[in-house]
């Protein structure tokens, strides 16, 4: 089976480096599935769920905003944050969502409200992703 080099980096560390067979995630302008031989591309990543087939193993994670870079058969993700499905603390995610909803409801200034809305979207994504893993 054909594959490509995949590296995922966060501000804190290298999250993953492997030979991948596929990668699916949401960019700011729509969904993408990266397969071996994909054309070169640089694009912003939206808050999303990511699925990848890496060395024959299916992995899923929550991504915050970031950048996807595909160049000469190498795929790099620069992510603000990434959480693997198995690492999400559901109670912590629920508390984060409640805090974000409260900030959205209480905020008057447009830039603060926009920032709070992004935080709420991140929390909803993480919580829905974690709860989905419990449902099957």
Short mmCIF file of C-alpha atoms in Angstrom, two decimals:
data_model
loop_
_atom_site.label_atom_id
_atom_site.label_comp_id
_atom_site.label_asym_id
_atom_site.label_seq_id
_atom_site.Cartn_x
_atom_site.Cartn_y
_atom_site.Cartn_z
CA UNK A 1 0.00 0.00 0.00
CA UNK A 2 1.26 3.46 -0.87
CA UNK A 3 1.85 5.98 1.91
CA UNK A 4 3.23 9.43 2.72
CA UNK A 5 5.24 11.04 5.48
CA UNK A 6 3.05 12.71 8.13
CA UNK A 7 4.27 14.97 10.91
CA UNK A 8 1.96 16.71 13.40
CA UNK A 9 3.41 19.50 15.51
CA UNK A 10 1.91 21.53 18.34
CA UNK A 11 3.56 24.48 20.11
CA UNK A 12 4.67 22.12 22.89
CA UNK A 13 5.99 19.11 20.97
CA UNK A 14 6.00 16.80 18.01
CA UNK A 15 2.68 15.00 18.41
CA UNK A 16 3.15 12.34 15.74
CA UNK A 17 5.53 11.31 13.00
CA UNK A 18 4.61 8.30 10.88
CA UNK A 19 3.99 6.82 7.45
CA UNK A 20 0.29 7.42 6.74
CA UNK A 21 -2.07 5.97 4.17
CA UNK A 22 -4.81 8.62 4.50
CA UNK A 23 -5.73 11.78 6.41
CA UNK A 24 -9.17 13.40 6.63
CA UNK A 25 -9.94 16.75 8.24
CA UNK A 26 -11.78 20.05 7.67
CA UNK A 27 -10.09 23.06 6.18
CA UNK A 28 -11.57 26.54 6.39
CA UNK A 29 -13.10 26.05 2.93
CA UNK A 30 -14.26 22.43 3.23
CA UNK A 31 -13.36 18.81 3.93
CA UNK A 32 -10.21 17.20 2.56
CA UNK A 33 -8.95 13.64 2.30
CA UNK A 34 -5.22 13.42 1.73
CA UNK A 35 -3.96 10.30 -0.01
CA UNK A 36 -0.50 9.44 -1.36
CA UNK A 37 0.38 11.61 -4.34
CA UNK A 38 -1.78 14.57 -3.27
CA UNK A 39 -0.95 17.88 -4.94
CA UNK A 40 1.06 20.44 -2.97
CA UNK A 41 -1.13 22.65 -0.79
CA UNK A 42 -1.00 25.09 2.11
CA UNK A 43 -4.32 25.77 3.82
CA UNK A 44 -5.71 26.83 7.20
CA UNK A 45 -7.37 24.10 9.27
CA UNK A 46 -10.75 24.72 10.91
CA UNK A 47 -11.73 23.43 14.35
CA UNK A 48 -12.50 19.82 13.47
CA UNK A 49 -12.20 16.11 14.01
CA UNK A 50 -9.29 14.47 12.23
CA UNK A 51 -9.04 10.84 11.14
CA UNK A 52 -5.90 9.22 9.87
CA UNK A 53 -4.75 5.79 8.87
CA UNK A 54 -1.18 5.65 10.11
CA UNK A 55 0.92 2.52 9.71
CA UNK A 56 -2.29 0.50 9.33
CA UNK A 57 -3.93 1.87 12.51
CA UNK A 58 -6.96 4.21 12.48
CA UNK A 59 -6.47 7.20 14.80
CA UNK A 60 -8.86 10.07 15.54
CA UNK A 61 -8.31 13.40 17.23
CA UNK A 62 -9.79 16.83 17.86
CA UNK A 63 -7.88 19.69 16.26
CA UNK A 64 -8.01 23.37 16.98
CA UNK A 65 -7.08 25.76 14.25
CA UNK A 66 -3.83 25.18 12.46
CA UNK A 67 -2.19 24.88 9.08
CA UNK A 68 -1.96 21.93 6.69
CA UNK A 69 1.14 21.84 4.48
CA UNK A 70 1.54 19.29 1.70
CA UNK A 71 4.83 19.55 -0.15
CA UNK A 72 6.58 16.94 -2.29
CA UNK A 73 4.80 13.98 -0.70
CA UNK A 74 5.33 15.15 2.88
CA UNK A 75 2.34 16.26 4.96
CA UNK A 76 2.80 18.53 7.97
CA UNK A 77 0.12 19.76 10.35
CA UNK A 78 0.91 22.73 12.57
CA UNK A 79 -1.85 22.56 15.18
CA UNK A 80 -2.69 24.97 17.97
CA UNK A 81 -3.73 21.91 19.96
CA UNK A 82 -4.59 18.29 19.28
CA UNK A 83 -6.32 15.79 21.57
CA UNK A 84 -6.54 12.09 20.81
CA UNK A 85 -9.97 10.60 21.37
CA UNK A 86 -8.78 8.50 24.32
CA UNK A 87 -7.20 11.48 26.11
CA UNK A 88 -10.28 13.73 26.35
CA UNK A 89 -11.61 14.25 29.87
CA UNK A 90 -15.38 14.55 29.42
CA UNK A 91 -16.04 16.36 32.71
CA UNK A 92 -13.31 18.89 31.94
CA UNK A 93 -14.80 19.37 28.45
CA UNK A 94 -18.25 19.99 29.97
CA UNK A 95 -16.83 22.61 32.36
CA UNK A 96 -15.00 24.31 29.48
CA UNK A 97 -18.22 24.44 27.45
CA UNK A 98 -20.16 25.94 30.39
CA UNK A 99 -17.46 28.61 30.89
CA UNK A 100 -17.44 29.45 27.18
CA UNK A 101 -21.25 29.71 27.02
CA UNK A 102 -21.21 32.03 30.03
CA UNK A 103 -18.55 34.25 28.41
CA UNK A 104 -20.58 34.44 25.19
CA UNK A 105 -23.72 35.42 27.11
CA UNK A 106 -21.96 38.07 29.20
CA UNK A 107 -19.62 39.64 26.65
CA UNK A 108 -20.52 42.99 25.13
CA UNK A 109 -17.49 43.91 23.01
CA UNK A 110 -17.45 42.36 19.52
CA UNK A 111 -13.84 41.14 19.62
CA UNK A 112 -14.35 39.56 23.05
CA UNK A 113 -17.57 37.94 21.88
CA UNK A 114 -15.87 36.54 18.77
CA UNK A 115 -13.05 35.10 20.91
CA UNK A 116 -15.60 33.56 23.29
CA UNK A 117 -17.53 32.05 20.36
CA UNK A 118 -14.34 30.35 19.09
CA UNK A 119 -13.73 28.97 22.58
CA UNK A 120 -17.29 27.68 22.67
CA UNK A 121 -16.86 26.01 19.25
CA UNK A 122 -13.66 24.29 20.46
CA UNK A 123 -15.38 23.06 23.62
CA UNK A 124 -18.42 21.77 21.70
CA UNK A 125 -16.18 19.95 19.22
CA UNK A 126 -14.16 18.30 21.98
CA UNK A 127 -17.23 17.29 23.98
CA UNK A 128 -19.16 15.92 20.98
CA UNK A 129 -16.06 14.01 19.89
CA UNK A 130 -15.53 12.49 23.35
CA UNK A 131 -19.21 11.58 23.81
CA UNK A 132 -19.34 10.03 20.34
CA UNK A 133 -16.49 7.72 21.36
CA UNK A 134 -18.60 6.43 24.25
CA UNK A 135 -21.57 5.77 21.99
CA UNK A 136 -19.57 3.59 19.67
#
